[in-house]
Tab-separated table of C-alpha atoms in Angstrom:
chain	number	residue	atom	x	y	z
A	13	GLY	CA	65.264	121.383	102.474
A	14	ALA	CA	67.313	118.451	100.348
A	15	VAL	CA	70.644	117.576	102.162
A	16	VAL	CA	73.768	115.902	100.769
A	17	SER	CA	75.862	114.136	103.125
A	18	GLN	CA	79.692	113.755	102.050
A	19	HIS	CA	82.522	111.685	103.345
A	20	PRO	CA	84.899	112.101	104.265
A	21	SER	CA	85.744	115.786	104.824
A	22	ARG	CA	89.266	115.439	104.805
A	23	VAL	CA	91.653	112.461	103.632
A	24	ILE	CA	95.314	112.427	103.289
A	25	CYS	CA	96.888	109.236	101.629
A	26	LYS	CA	99.867	108.092	99.979
A	27	SER	CA	100.701	108.073	96.511
A	28	GLY	CA	99.618	105.243	94.652
A	29	THR	CA	96.585	104.444	96.748
A	30	SER	CA	93.185	104.823	95.961
A	31	VAL	CA	90.511	107.144	97.953
A	32	LYS	CA	86.734	106.627	97.678
A	33	ILE	CA	84.319	109.702	98.440
A	34	GLU	CA	80.897	109.049	99.306
A	35	CYS	CA	77.974	111.243	98.804
A	36	ARG	CA	74.542	110.371	100.068
A	37	SER	CA	71.112	112.192	99.770
A	38	LEU	CA	69.726	112.049	102.816
A	39	ASP	CA	66.204	113.089	102.581
A	40	PHE	CA	65.292	112.712	98.838
A	41	GLN	CA	66.263	110.762	95.857
A	42	ALA	CA	69.009	111.752	93.648
A	43	THR	CA	68.715	110.929	90.244
A	44	THR	CA	71.597	113.105	88.866
A	45	MET	CA	74.820	113.852	90.861
A	46	PHE	CA	77.441	116.106	89.819
A	47	TRP	CA	81.264	115.618	90.825
A	48	TYR	CA	83.414	118.524	90.973
A	49	ARG	CA	86.924	119.632	91.671
A	50	GLN	CA	87.930	122.693	93.032
A	51	PHE	CA	91.538	124.273	93.353
A	52	PRO	CA	92.501	126.831	95.487
A	53	LYS	CA	90.912	130.312	94.372
A	54	GLN	CA	89.770	128.405	91.205
A	55	SER	CA	86.272	128.073	89.889
A	56	LEU	CA	84.492	124.590	90.468
A	57	MET	CA	85.211	122.261	87.337
A	58	LEU	CA	83.003	119.718	86.781
A	59	MET	CA	84.640	116.467	86.343
A	60	ALA	CA	81.439	114.120	85.673
A	61	THR	CA	77.730	113.640	85.624
A	62	SER	CA	76.250	110.786	87.189
A	63	ASN	CA	72.818	109.205	86.764
A	64	GLU	CA	71.506	106.241	88.771
A	65	GLY	CA	71.711	103.099	87.251
A	66	SER	CA	74.014	104.098	84.153
A	67	LYS	CA	77.503	104.860	83.154
A	68	ALA	CA	78.620	108.670	84.069
A	69	THR	CA	79.399	111.248	81.636
A	70	TYR	CA	82.741	112.516	81.928
A	71	GLU	CA	84.093	116.002	81.060
A	72	GLN	CA	86.476	116.517	78.514
A	73	GLY	CA	90.093	115.597	80.042
A	74	VAL	CA	88.962	113.960	83.017
A	75	GLU	CA	90.046	110.358	82.958
A	76	LYS	CA	87.324	107.748	83.913
A	77	ASP	CA	89.466	104.882	84.719
A	78	LYS	CA	91.223	107.114	86.925
A	79	PHE	CA	88.134	108.746	88.719
A	80	LEU	CA	85.538	105.922	89.132
A	81	ILE	CA	82.095	107.062	89.673
A	82	ASN	CA	79.646	104.550	91.012
A	83	HIS	CA	75.776	105.928	91.181
A	84	ALA	CA	74.203	102.578	92.252
A	85	SER	CA	71.128	103.526	94.168
A	86	LEU	CA	69.037	107.026	94.218
A	87	THR	CA	70.638	107.827	97.650
A	88	LEU	CA	74.252	106.998	96.613
A	89	SER	CA	77.206	108.303	94.372
A	90	THR	CA	80.625	107.411	94.846
A	91	LEU	CA	83.626	108.717	93.538
A	92	THR	CA	87.038	106.563	93.610
A	93	VAL	CA	90.362	108.419	93.073
A	94	THR	CA	92.723	105.593	91.790
A	95	SER	CA	96.571	105.384	92.095
A	96	ALA	CA	96.503	108.919	93.534
A	97	HIS	CA	99.351	111.662	92.871
A	98	PRO	CA	100.243	114.814	94.518
A	99	GLU	CA	98.468	116.714	91.472
A	100	ASP	CA	95.214	115.033	92.442
A	101	SER	CA	95.092	116.882	95.949
A	102	SER	CA	92.460	119.129	95.454
A	103	PHE	CA	88.936	119.785	97.224
A	104	TYR	CA	86.144	117.498	95.940
A	105	ILE	CA	82.495	118.358	95.860
A	106	CYS	CA	79.301	116.426	94.877
A	107	SER	CA	76.119	118.075	94.020
A	108	ALA	CA	72.888	116.494	93.625
A	109	ARG	CA	69.461	117.015	91.484
A	110	VAL	CA	66.159	115.856	92.034
A	111	GLY	CA	65.087	115.046	88.456
A	112	GLY	CA	64.673	118.457	86.678
A	113	GLU	CA	63.870	120.509	89.870
A	114	VAL	CA	66.211	123.449	90.152
A	115	ASP	CA	65.474	123.470	93.979
A	116	GLY	CA	67.569	120.292	94.127
A	117	TYR	CA	71.001	121.541	93.384
A	118	THR	CA	72.263	120.783	96.570
A	119	PHE	CA	76.160	120.361	97.318
A	120	GLY	CA	77.867	118.051	99.777
A	121	SER	CA	80.168	119.301	102.101
A	122	GLY	CA	83.185	118.722	100.182
A	123	THR	CA	86.208	116.516	100.670
A	124	ARG	CA	89.758	117.618	101.011
A	125	LEU	CA	92.049	115.317	99.585
A	126	THR	CA	95.754	115.595	100.081
A	127	VAL	CA	98.165	112.989	98.236
A	128	VAL	CA	101.445	112.568	100.058
B	3	GLY	CA	81.340	129.916	74.202
B	4	GLN	CA	80.242	129.834	77.820
B	5	ASN	CA	81.153	132.722	80.058
B	6	ILE	CA	80.613	134.560	83.327
B	7	ASP	CA	82.320	137.667	84.407
B	8	GLN	CA	82.231	138.814	87.830
B	9	PRO	CA	84.800	141.144	89.868
B	10	THR	CA	87.332	138.859	91.511
B	11	GLU	CA	87.469	140.914	94.421
B	12	MET	CA	85.538	143.525	96.566
B	13	THR	CA	85.813	145.559	99.728
B	14	ALA	CA	82.867	146.781	101.646
B	15	THR	CA	82.301	148.002	105.519
B	16	GLU	CA	80.138	146.347	108.015
B	17	GLY	CA	76.624	147.415	108.086
B	18	ALA	CA	77.018	148.900	104.381
B	19	ILE	CA	75.287	147.719	101.200
B	20	VAL	CA	77.310	145.684	98.442
B	21	GLN	CA	76.233	144.846	94.832
B	22	ILE	CA	78.056	142.318	92.984
B	23	ASN	CA	77.395	142.266	89.373
B	24	CYS	CA	77.704	139.482	86.948
B	25	THR	CA	77.333	139.080	83.319
B	26	TYR	CA	77.196	135.941	81.401
B	27	GLN	CA	77.047	134.197	78.102
B	28	THR	CA	75.735	130.556	77.855
B	29	SER	CA	74.271	128.429	75.265
B	30	GLY	CA	70.595	128.527	76.211
B	31	PHE	CA	69.337	129.516	79.511
B	32	ASN	CA	67.181	127.980	82.393
B	33	GLY	CA	67.848	130.515	84.990
B	34	LEU	CA	70.734	132.147	87.270
B	35	PHE	CA	72.085	130.763	90.662
B	36	TRP	CA	73.701	132.551	93.331
B	37	TYR	CA	75.940	130.578	95.534
B	38	GLN	CA	78.123	131.760	98.674
B	39	GLN	CA	81.465	130.151	99.454
B	40	HIS	CA	83.366	130.535	102.625
B	41	ALA	CA	86.760	129.457	102.350
B	42	GLY	CA	87.512	125.208	101.953
B	43	GLU	CA	83.768	124.861	102.292
B	44	ALA	CA	81.450	123.709	99.629
B	45	PRO	CA	78.976	126.259	98.215
B	46	THR	CA	75.460	127.162	99.663
B	47	PHE	CA	72.457	128.200	97.829
B	48	LEU	CA	71.637	131.817	97.939
B	49	SER	CA	69.354	132.540	95.263
B	50	TYR	CA	67.619	131.355	91.666
B	51	ASN	CA	66.177	133.665	89.047
B	52	VAL	CA	64.486	132.634	85.918
B	53	LEU	CA	62.460	135.804	85.305
B	54	ASP	CA	63.517	139.139	84.978
B	55	GLY	CA	63.209	141.153	87.998
B	56	LEU	CA	64.457	141.413	91.711
B	57	GLU	CA	64.308	138.562	93.935
B	58	GLU	CA	64.242	139.610	97.740
B	59	LYS	CA	65.134	137.144	100.652
B	60	GLY	CA	66.041	139.014	103.635
B	61	ARG	CA	69.426	140.743	103.518
B	62	PHE	CA	70.430	139.310	100.143
B	63	SER	CA	68.471	140.183	96.911
B	64	SER	CA	69.405	139.264	93.351
B	65	PHE	CA	68.223	140.765	90.147
B	66	LEU	CA	67.924	139.194	86.606
B	67	SER	CA	67.879	140.896	83.441
B	68	ARG	CA	67.994	137.959	80.739
B	69	SER	CA	68.088	140.285	77.425
B	70	LYS	CA	71.274	141.962	78.907
B	71	GLY	CA	72.840	138.737	80.266
B	72	TYR	CA	73.259	140.808	83.524
B	73	SER	CA	72.371	139.560	87.028
B	74	TYR	CA	73.771	141.041	90.436
B	75	LEU	CA	73.465	139.972	93.950
B	76	LEU	CA	72.806	142.737	96.630
B	77	LEU	CA	74.080	142.289	100.154
B	78	LYS	CA	72.194	144.510	103.094
B	79	GLU	CA	73.419	145.334	106.938
B	80	LEU	CA	76.592	143.462	105.815
B	81	GLN	CA	78.050	141.503	108.913
B	82	MET	CA	81.537	140.083	109.241
B	83	LYS	CA	80.152	136.560	108.587
B	84	ASP	CA	79.395	137.651	104.692
B	85	SER	CA	82.912	137.576	103.900
B	86	ALA	CA	82.829	134.724	101.489
B	87	SER	CA	83.316	134.290	97.515
B	88	TYR	CA	79.861	134.566	95.844
B	89	LEU	CA	79.634	132.729	92.849
B	90	CYS	CA	77.345	133.517	89.766
B	91	ALA	CA	76.234	130.109	88.306
B	92	PRO	CA	73.760	130.269	85.174
B	93	MET	CA	72.322	127.132	84.107
B	94	ASP	CA	72.694	126.261	80.294
B	95	SER	CA	70.335	124.521	77.718
B	96	ASN	CA	71.277	121.313	79.113
B	97	TYR	CA	70.405	122.513	82.840
B	98	GLN	CA	74.254	122.313	83.633
B	99	LEU	CA	75.433	125.225	85.900
B	100	ILE	CA	78.471	126.710	84.230
B	101	TRP	CA	80.580	128.440	87.104
B	102	GLY	CA	83.052	131.492	87.294
B	103	ALA	CA	85.961	131.902	89.451
B	104	GLY	CA	83.581	134.135	91.782
B	105	THR	CA	83.991	137.222	93.713
B	106	LYS	CA	86.025	137.385	97.069
B	107	LEU	CA	84.050	139.821	99.374
B	108	ILE	CA	85.532	141.258	102.203
B	109	ILE	CA	84.131	142.835	104.699
B	110	LYS	CA	85.967	145.475	107.066
B	111	PRO	CA	84.679	146.368	110.615
């Protein structure tokens, strides 16, 4: 089946620094990537939807200048958390979809971000 | 608005059967997914229903009634490794998944 590789799995960074999270579709081309954030014991919260070659669509309340998304190719999407603060500490997960195929909803393994 | 309703937590015994119910309200409907999520890990796909009825896949089965906005996940022959959160996620008219907080399933020996 479709596999999405997400790195890093865990990262600890200092407040004020930036962190980049990568998601790669290994055996398919992901025209659409979804970026989620999940706080403990809460549901997945969609942050943004990225389409290859175009600007990401951000959900209401998500700062696009703080959470930079780049989907430059059909196999790679990145999320950069800029000027990270402790409240950005969370579990970030990407999900990819292949065109309109529902089978293509595959999740990366997630990134646990801790900002100290 | 869009809404998902699942029990917050359920407890079952190893070897038994458990049914996790989900009711939903969405803007349009393009099917419903069930995902399993272990603590600290990303969700993994379990099932997808788009037509009414029961879909069986090994120990797991999923049922959908579109007219009632209702689905359930049935887990048979429960194993300790089935302890996880189970997420019901309908897909709306924009093909976006709508997420609830999920049901935490605790399996006891």
